[in-house]
């Protein structure tokens, strides 16, 4: 049995600092670079593991980019 937590937009905001409104906006975009969400009853939710994986991918992508130091 999967013990993954289901997070609502406000929970995603608490976890990442990204506003809940942005999470709701991303949920309706067809952008595969954002964490997937789905409807659970009447609520839009994200799996906590998907959010954590997405954060790890963002960190890895940042590490691959050349340094952008302000001049």
PDB file as gemmi writes it, atoms N, CA and C in Angstrom:
CRYST1    1.000    1.000    1.000  90.00  90.00  90.00 P 1                      
ATOM      1  N   UNK A   1       0.831  -1.184   0.000  1.00  0.00           N  
ATOM      2  CA  UNK A   1       0.000   0.000   0.000  1.00  0.00           C  
ATOM      3  C   UNK A   1       0.876   1.247   0.000  1.00  0.00           C  
ATOM      4  N   UNK A   2       0.523   2.203  -0.834  1.00  0.00           N  
ATOM      5  CA  UNK A   2       1.271   3.450  -0.933  1.00  0.00           C  
ATOM      6  C   UNK A   2       0.932   4.345   0.258  1.00  0.00           C  
ATOM      7  N   UNK A   3       1.948   4.811   0.971  1.00  0.00           N  
ATOM      8  CA  UNK A   3       1.721   5.678   2.132  1.00  0.00           C  
ATOM      9  C   UNK A   3       2.053   7.134   1.813  1.00  0.00           C  
ATOM     10  N   UNK A   4       2.127   7.458   0.530  1.00  0.00           N  
ATOM     11  CA  UNK A   4       2.424   8.814   0.085  1.00  0.00           C  
ATOM     12  C   UNK A   4       1.318   9.764   0.544  1.00  0.00           C  
ATOM     13  N   UNK A   5       1.706  10.949   1.001  1.00  0.00           N  
ATOM     14  CA  UNK A   5       0.720  11.953   1.407  1.00  0.00           C  
ATOM     15  C   UNK A   5       0.196  12.694   0.190  1.00  0.00           C  
ATOM     16  N   UNK A   6      -1.072  13.079   0.248  1.00  0.00           N  
ATOM     17  CA  UNK A   6      -1.682  13.911  -0.782  1.00  0.00           C  
ATOM     18  C   UNK A   6      -1.702  15.340  -0.273  1.00  0.00           C  
ATOM     19  N   UNK A   7      -1.131  16.246  -1.062  1.00  0.00           N  
ATOM     20  CA  UNK A   7      -1.027  17.643  -0.661  1.00  0.00           C  
ATOM     21  C   UNK A   7      -1.964  18.507  -1.490  1.00  0.00           C  
ATOM     22  N   UNK A   8      -2.630  19.448  -0.840  1.00  0.00           N  
ATOM     23  CA  UNK A   8      -3.407  20.453  -1.543  1.00  0.00           C  
ATOM     24  C   UNK A   8      -2.485  21.628  -1.826  1.00  0.00           C  
ATOM     25  N   UNK A   9      -2.974  22.592  -2.590  1.00  0.00           N  
ATOM     26  CA  UNK A   9      -2.146  23.731  -2.994  1.00  0.00           C  
ATOM     27  C   UNK A   9      -1.533  24.452  -1.791  1.00  0.00           C  
ATOM     28  N   UNK A  10      -2.295  24.630  -0.730  1.00  0.00           N  
ATOM     29  CA  UNK A  10      -1.769  25.321   0.454  1.00  0.00           C  
ATOM     30  C   UNK A  10      -0.644  24.519   1.115  1.00  0.00           C  
ATOM     31  N   UNK A  11      -0.725  23.188   1.047  1.00  0.00           N  
ATOM     32  CA  UNK A  11       0.331  22.332   1.590  1.00  0.00           C  
ATOM     33  C   UNK A  11       1.591  22.418   0.729  1.00  0.00           C  
ATOM     34  N   UNK A  12       1.390  22.484  -0.601  1.00  0.00           N  
ATOM     35  CA  UNK A  12       2.523  22.641  -1.522  1.00  0.00           C  
ATOM     36  C   UNK A  12       3.213  23.980  -1.266  1.00  0.00           C  
ATOM     37  N   UNK A  13       2.422  25.013  -0.984  1.00  0.00           N  
ATOM     38  CA  UNK A  13       2.989  26.316  -0.669  1.00  0.00           C  
ATOM     39  C   UNK A  13       3.833  26.241   0.602  1.00  0.00           C  
ATOM     40  N   UNK A  14       3.327  25.571   1.623  1.00  0.00           N  
ATOM     41  CA  UNK A  14       4.074  25.432   2.871  1.00  0.00           C  
ATOM     42  C   UNK A  14       5.379  24.668   2.664  1.00  0.00           C  
ATOM     43  N   UNK A  15       5.352  23.682   1.776  1.00  0.00           N  
ATOM     44  CA  UNK A  15       6.533  22.854   1.516  1.00  0.00           C  
ATOM     45  C   UNK A  15       7.585  23.580   0.684  1.00  0.00           C  
ATOM     46  N   UNK A  16       7.132  24.378  -0.302  1.00  0.00           N  
ATOM     47  CA  UNK A  16       8.065  24.954  -1.276  1.00  0.00           C  
ATOM     48  C   UNK A  16       8.221  26.467  -1.201  1.00  0.00           C  
ATOM     49  N   UNK A  17       7.235  27.153  -0.630  1.00  0.00           N  
ATOM     50  CA  UNK A  17       7.269  28.614  -0.639  1.00  0.00           C  
ATOM     51  C   UNK A  17       6.658  29.208  -1.905  1.00  0.00           C  
ATOM     52  N   UNK A  18       6.253  28.368  -2.844  1.00  0.00           N  
ATOM     53  CA  UNK A  18       5.595  28.819  -4.077  1.00  0.00           C  
ATOM     54  C   UNK A  18       4.120  29.029  -3.743  1.00  0.00           C  
ATOM     55  N   UNK A  19       3.548  30.193  -4.062  1.00  0.00           N  
ATOM     56  CA  UNK A  19       2.164  30.491  -3.671  1.00  0.00           C  
ATOM     57  C   UNK A  19       1.156  29.433  -4.137  1.00  0.00           C  
ATOM     58  N   UNK A  20       0.140  29.216  -3.315  1.00  0.00           N  
ATOM     59  CA  UNK A  20      -0.905  28.240  -3.626  1.00  0.00           C  
ATOM     60  C   UNK A  20      -1.579  28.566  -4.956  1.00  0.00           C  
ATOM     61  N   UNK A  21      -1.740  29.842  -5.266  1.00  0.00           N  
ATOM     62  CA  UNK A  21      -2.355  30.237  -6.531  1.00  0.00           C  
ATOM     63  C   UNK A  21      -1.527  29.756  -7.720  1.00  0.00           C  
ATOM     64  N   UNK A  22      -0.218  29.772  -7.572  1.00  0.00           N  
ATOM     65  CA  UNK A  22       0.654  29.282  -8.646  1.00  0.00           C  
ATOM     66  C   UNK A  22       0.470  27.785  -8.823  1.00  0.00           C  
ATOM     67  N   UNK A  23       0.368  27.032  -7.748  1.00  0.00           N  
ATOM     68  CA  UNK A  23       0.141  25.586  -7.837  1.00  0.00           C  
ATOM     69  C   UNK A  23      -1.173  25.291  -8.551  1.00  0.00           C  
ATOM     70  N   UNK A  24      -2.218  26.064  -8.211  1.00  0.00           N  
ATOM     71  CA  UNK A  24      -3.517  25.861  -8.870  1.00  0.00           C  
ATOM     72  C   UNK A  24      -3.425  26.206 -10.355  1.00  0.00           C  
ATOM     73  N   UNK A  25      -2.685  27.264 -10.689  1.00  0.00           N  
ATOM     74  CA  UNK A  25      -2.499  27.652 -12.092  1.00  0.00           C  
ATOM     75  C   UNK A  25      -1.759  26.556 -12.852  1.00  0.00           C  
ATOM     76  N   UNK A  26      -0.664  26.062 -12.275  1.00  0.00           N  
ATOM     77  CA  UNK A  26       0.111  25.002 -12.916  1.00  0.00           C  
ATOM     78  C   UNK A  26      -0.728  23.754 -13.153  1.00  0.00           C  
ATOM     79  N   UNK A  27      -1.668  23.482 -12.261  1.00  0.00           N  
ATOM     80  CA  UNK A  27      -2.488  22.271 -12.377  1.00  0.00           C  
ATOM     81  C   UNK A  27      -3.314  22.265 -13.657  1.00  0.00           C  
ATOM     82  N   UNK A  28      -3.625  23.442 -14.183  1.00  0.00           N  
ATOM     83  CA  UNK A  28      -4.468  23.524 -15.369  1.00  0.00           C  
ATOM     84  C   UNK A  28      -3.677  23.781 -16.644  1.00  0.00           C  
ATOM     85  N   UNK A  29      -2.366  23.829 -16.524  1.00  0.00           N  
ATOM     86  CA  UNK A  29      -1.508  23.992 -17.699  1.00  0.00           C  
ATOM     87  C   UNK A  29      -1.130  22.605 -18.219  1.00  0.00           C  
ATOM     88  N   UNK A  30      -0.840  22.512 -19.488  1.00  0.00           N  
ATOM     89  CA  UNK A  30      -0.381  21.237 -20.043  1.00  0.00           C  
ATOM     90  C   UNK A  30       1.143  21.246 -20.130  1.00  0.00           C  
ATOM     91  N   UNK A  31       1.777  21.566 -19.017  1.00  0.00           N  
ATOM     92  CA  UNK A  31       3.230  21.685 -18.934  1.00  0.00           C  
ATOM     93  C   UNK A  31       3.775  20.492 -18.165  1.00  0.00           C  
ATOM     94  N   UNK A  32       4.474  19.627 -18.851  1.00  0.00           N  
ATOM     95  CA  UNK A  32       4.985  18.411 -18.219  1.00  0.00           C  
ATOM     96  C   UNK A  32       6.225  18.650 -17.359  1.00  0.00           C  
ATOM     97  N   UNK A  33       6.691  19.903 -17.273  1.00  0.00           N  
ATOM     98  CA  UNK A  33       7.848  20.192 -16.429  1.00  0.00           C  
ATOM     99  C   UNK A  33       7.439  20.491 -14.994  1.00  0.00           C  
ATOM    100  N   UNK A  34       6.139  20.548 -14.743  1.00  0.00           N  
ATOM    101  CA  UNK A  34       5.623  20.804 -13.396  1.00  0.00           C  
ATOM    102  C   UNK A  34       5.133  19.495 -12.783  1.00  0.00           C  
ATOM    103  N   UNK A  35       5.081  19.422 -11.460  1.00  0.00           N  
ATOM    104  CA  UNK A  35       4.615  18.186 -10.827  1.00  0.00           C  
ATOM    105  C   UNK A  35       3.170  17.862 -11.221  1.00  0.00           C  
ATOM    106  N   UNK A  36       2.877  16.596 -11.479  1.00  0.00           N  
ATOM    107  CA  UNK A  36       1.511  16.223 -11.859  1.00  0.00           C  
ATOM    108  C   UNK A  36       0.550  16.311 -10.676  1.00  0.00           C  
ATOM    109  N   UNK A  37      -0.685  16.672 -10.984  1.00  0.00           N  
ATOM    110  CA  UNK A  37      -1.735  16.711  -9.971  1.00  0.00           C  
ATOM    111  C   UNK A  37      -2.934  15.950 -10.506  1.00  0.00           C  
ATOM    112  N   UNK A  38      -3.881  15.690  -9.638  1.00  0.00           N  
ATOM    113  CA  UNK A  38      -5.108  15.015 -10.052  1.00  0.00           C  
ATOM    114  C   UNK A  38      -6.226  15.378  -9.085  1.00  0.00           C  
ATOM    115  N   UNK A  39      -7.445  15.112  -9.510  1.00  0.00           N  
ATOM    116  CA  UNK A  39      -8.605  15.382  -8.672  1.00  0.00           C  
ATOM    117  C   UNK A  39      -8.862  14.170  -7.779  1.00  0.00           C  
ATOM    118  N   UNK A  40      -9.043  14.444  -6.511  1.00  0.00           N  
ATOM    119  CA  UNK A  40      -9.408  13.429  -5.534  1.00  0.00           C  
ATOM    120  C   UNK A  40     -10.725  13.898  -4.933  1.00  0.00           C  
ATOM    121  N   UNK A  41     -11.810  13.362  -5.452  1.00  0.00           N  
ATOM    122  CA  UNK A  41     -13.119  13.908  -5.104  1.00  0.00           C  
ATOM    123  C   UNK A  41     -13.239  15.294  -5.723  1.00  0.00           C  
ATOM    124  N   UNK A  42     -13.489  16.286  -4.900  1.00  0.00           N  
ATOM    125  CA  UNK A  42     -13.609  17.659  -5.395  1.00  0.00           C  
ATOM    126  C   UNK A  42     -12.311  18.441  -5.241  1.00  0.00           C  
ATOM    127  N   UNK A  43     -11.303  17.814  -4.698  1.00  0.00           N  
ATOM    128  CA  UNK A  43     -10.053  18.521  -4.404  1.00  0.00           C  
ATOM    129  C   UNK A  43      -8.961  18.192  -5.404  1.00  0.00           C  
ATOM    130  N   UNK A  44      -8.145  19.185  -5.728  1.00  0.00           N  
ATOM    131  CA  UNK A  44      -6.955  19.014  -6.566  1.00  0.00           C  
ATOM    132  C   UNK A  44      -5.813  18.691  -5.615  1.00  0.00           C  
ATOM    133  N   UNK A  45      -5.094  17.602  -5.864  1.00  0.00           N  
ATOM    134  CA  UNK A  45      -4.005  17.189  -4.981  1.00  0.00           C  
ATOM    135  C   UNK A  45      -2.755  16.823  -5.777  1.00  0.00           C  
ATOM    136  N   UNK A  46      -1.642  16.846  -5.082  1.00  0.00           N  
ATOM    137  CA  UNK A  46      -0.346  16.435  -5.601  1.00  0.00           C  
ATOM    138  C   UNK A  46       0.211  15.401  -4.635  1.00  0.00           C  
ATOM    139  N   UNK A  47       0.903  14.414  -5.173  1.00  0.00           N  
ATOM    140  CA  UNK A  47       1.595  13.451  -4.296  1.00  0.00           C  
ATOM    141  C   UNK A  47       2.849  14.125  -3.743  1.00  0.00           C  
ATOM    142  N   UNK A  48       3.079  13.939  -2.453  1.00  0.00           N  
ATOM    143  CA  UNK A  48       4.256  14.537  -1.832  1.00  0.00           C  
ATOM    144  C   UNK A  48       5.531  14.050  -2.511  1.00  0.00           C  
ATOM    145  N   UNK A  49       5.589  12.772  -2.877  1.00  0.00           N  
ATOM    146  CA  UNK A  49       6.782  12.237  -3.529  1.00  0.00           C  
ATOM    147  C   UNK A  49       7.029  12.914  -4.875  1.00  0.00           C  
ATOM    148  N   UNK A  50       5.957  13.268  -5.599  1.00  0.00           N  
ATOM    149  CA  UNK A  50       6.112  13.948  -6.890  1.00  0.00           C  
ATOM    150  C   UNK A  50       6.691  15.343  -6.696  1.00  0.00           C  
ATOM    151  N   UNK A  51       6.263  16.022  -5.641  1.00  0.00           N  
ATOM    152  CA  UNK A  51       6.789  17.362  -5.342  1.00  0.00           C  
ATOM    153  C   UNK A  51       8.268  17.272  -4.983  1.00  0.00           C  
ATOM    154  N   UNK A  52       8.624  16.317  -4.135  1.00  0.00           N  
ATOM    155  CA  UNK A  52      10.023  16.170  -3.718  1.00  0.00           C  
ATOM    156  C   UNK A  52      10.910  15.769  -4.892  1.00  0.00           C  
ATOM    157  N   UNK A  53      10.407  14.912  -5.774  1.00  0.00           N  
ATOM    158  CA  UNK A  53      11.157  14.532  -6.972  1.00  0.00           C  
ATOM    159  C   UNK A  53      11.369  15.747  -7.866  1.00  0.00           C  
ATOM    160  N   UNK A  54      10.327  16.552  -8.040  1.00  0.00           N  
ATOM    161  CA  UNK A  54      10.404  17.766  -8.859  1.00  0.00           C  
ATOM    162  C   UNK A  54      11.450  18.732  -8.294  1.00  0.00           C  
ATOM    163  N   UNK A  55      11.476  18.896  -6.965  1.00  0.00           N  
ATOM    164  CA  UNK A  55      12.472  19.773  -6.334  1.00  0.00           C  
ATOM    165  C   UNK A  55      13.878  19.260  -6.633  1.00  0.00           C  
ATOM    166  N   UNK A  56      14.081  17.953  -6.513  1.00  0.00           N  
ATOM    167  CA  UNK A  56      15.390  17.355  -6.802  1.00  0.00           C  
ATOM    168  C   UNK A  56      15.788  17.599  -8.258  1.00  0.00           C  
ATOM    169  N   UNK A  57      14.821  17.461  -9.174  1.00  0.00           N  
ATOM    170  CA  UNK A  57      15.095  17.713 -10.596  1.00  0.00           C  
ATOM    171  C   UNK A  57      15.457  19.185 -10.835  1.00  0.00           C  
ATOM    172  N   UNK A  58      14.806  20.100 -10.126  1.00  0.00           N  
ATOM    173  CA  UNK A  58      15.112  21.520 -10.269  1.00  0.00           C  
ATOM    174  C   UNK A  58      16.530  21.813  -9.788  1.00  0.00           C  
ATOM    175  N   UNK A  59      16.906  21.194  -8.678  1.00  0.00           N  
ATOM    176  CA  UNK A  59      18.266  21.363  -8.156  1.00  0.00           C  
ATOM    177  C   UNK A  59      19.298  20.823  -9.144  1.00  0.00           C  
ATOM    178  N   UNK A  60      19.032  19.657  -9.714  1.00  0.00           N  
ATOM    179  CA  UNK A  60      19.964  19.041 -10.668  1.00  0.00           C  
ATOM    180  C   UNK A  60      20.094  19.891 -11.923  1.00  0.00           C  
ATOM    181  N   UNK A  61      18.990  20.431 -12.407  1.00  0.00           N  
ATOM    182  CA  UNK A  61      19.021  21.269 -13.604  1.00  0.00           C  
ATOM    183  C   UNK A  61      19.821  22.538 -13.339  1.00  0.00           C  
ATOM    184  N   UNK A  62      19.684  23.090 -12.172  1.00  0.00           N  
ATOM    185  CA  UNK A  62      20.431  24.298 -11.799  1.00  0.00           C  
ATOM    186  C   UNK A  62      21.930  23.997 -11.737  1.00  0.00           C  
ATOM    187  N   UNK A  63      22.285  22.813 -11.248  1.00  0.00           N  
ATOM    188  CA  UNK A  63      23.696  22.440 -11.137  1.00  0.00           C  
ATOM    189  C   UNK A  63      24.324  22.252 -12.507  1.00  0.00           C  
ATOM    190  N   UNK A  64      23.534  21.852 -13.508  1.00  0.00           N  
ATOM    191  CA  UNK A  64      24.059  21.630 -14.853  1.00  0.00           C  
ATOM    192  C   UNK A  64      24.271  22.930 -15.636  1.00  0.00           C  
ATOM    193  N   UNK A  65      23.522  23.964 -15.278  1.00  0.00           N  
ATOM    194  CA  UNK A  65      23.638  25.239 -16.002  1.00  0.00           C  
ATOM    195  C   UNK A  65      24.938  25.955 -15.604  1.00  0.00           C  
ATOM    196  N   UNK A  66      25.526  26.663 -16.539  1.00  0.00           N  
ATOM    197  CA  UNK A  66      26.724  27.434 -16.201  1.00  0.00           C  
ATOM    198  C   UNK A  66      26.393  28.516 -15.177  1.00  0.00           C  
ATOM    199  N   UNK A  67      27.348  28.843 -14.398  1.00  0.00           N  
ATOM    200  CA  UNK A  67      27.165  29.866 -13.364  1.00  0.00           C  
ATOM    201  C   UNK A  67      26.758  31.196 -13.983  1.00  0.00           C  
ATOM    202  N   UNK A  68      25.752  31.815 -13.394  1.00  0.00           N  
ATOM    203  CA  UNK A  68      25.284  33.130 -13.864  1.00  0.00           C  
ATOM    204  C   UNK A  68      25.526  34.137 -12.754  1.00  0.00           C  
ATOM    205  N   UNK A  69      26.707  34.669 -12.700  1.00  0.00           N  
ATOM    206  CA  UNK A  69      27.045  35.643 -11.664  1.00  0.00           C  
ATOM    207  C   UNK A  69      26.696  37.035 -12.137  1.00  0.00           C  
ATOM    208  N   UNK A  70      26.113  37.805 -11.237  1.00  0.00           N  
ATOM    209  CA  UNK A  70      25.777  39.203 -11.574  1.00  0.00           C  
ATOM    210  C   UNK A  70      27.055  40.015 -11.685  1.00  0.00           C  
ATOM    211  N   UNK A  71      27.090  40.871 -12.674  1.00  0.00           N  
ATOM    212  CA  UNK A  71      28.276  41.708 -12.902  1.00  0.00           C  
ATOM    213  C   UNK A  71      28.043  43.078 -12.357  1.00  0.00           C  
TER     214      UNK A  71                                                      
END                                                                             
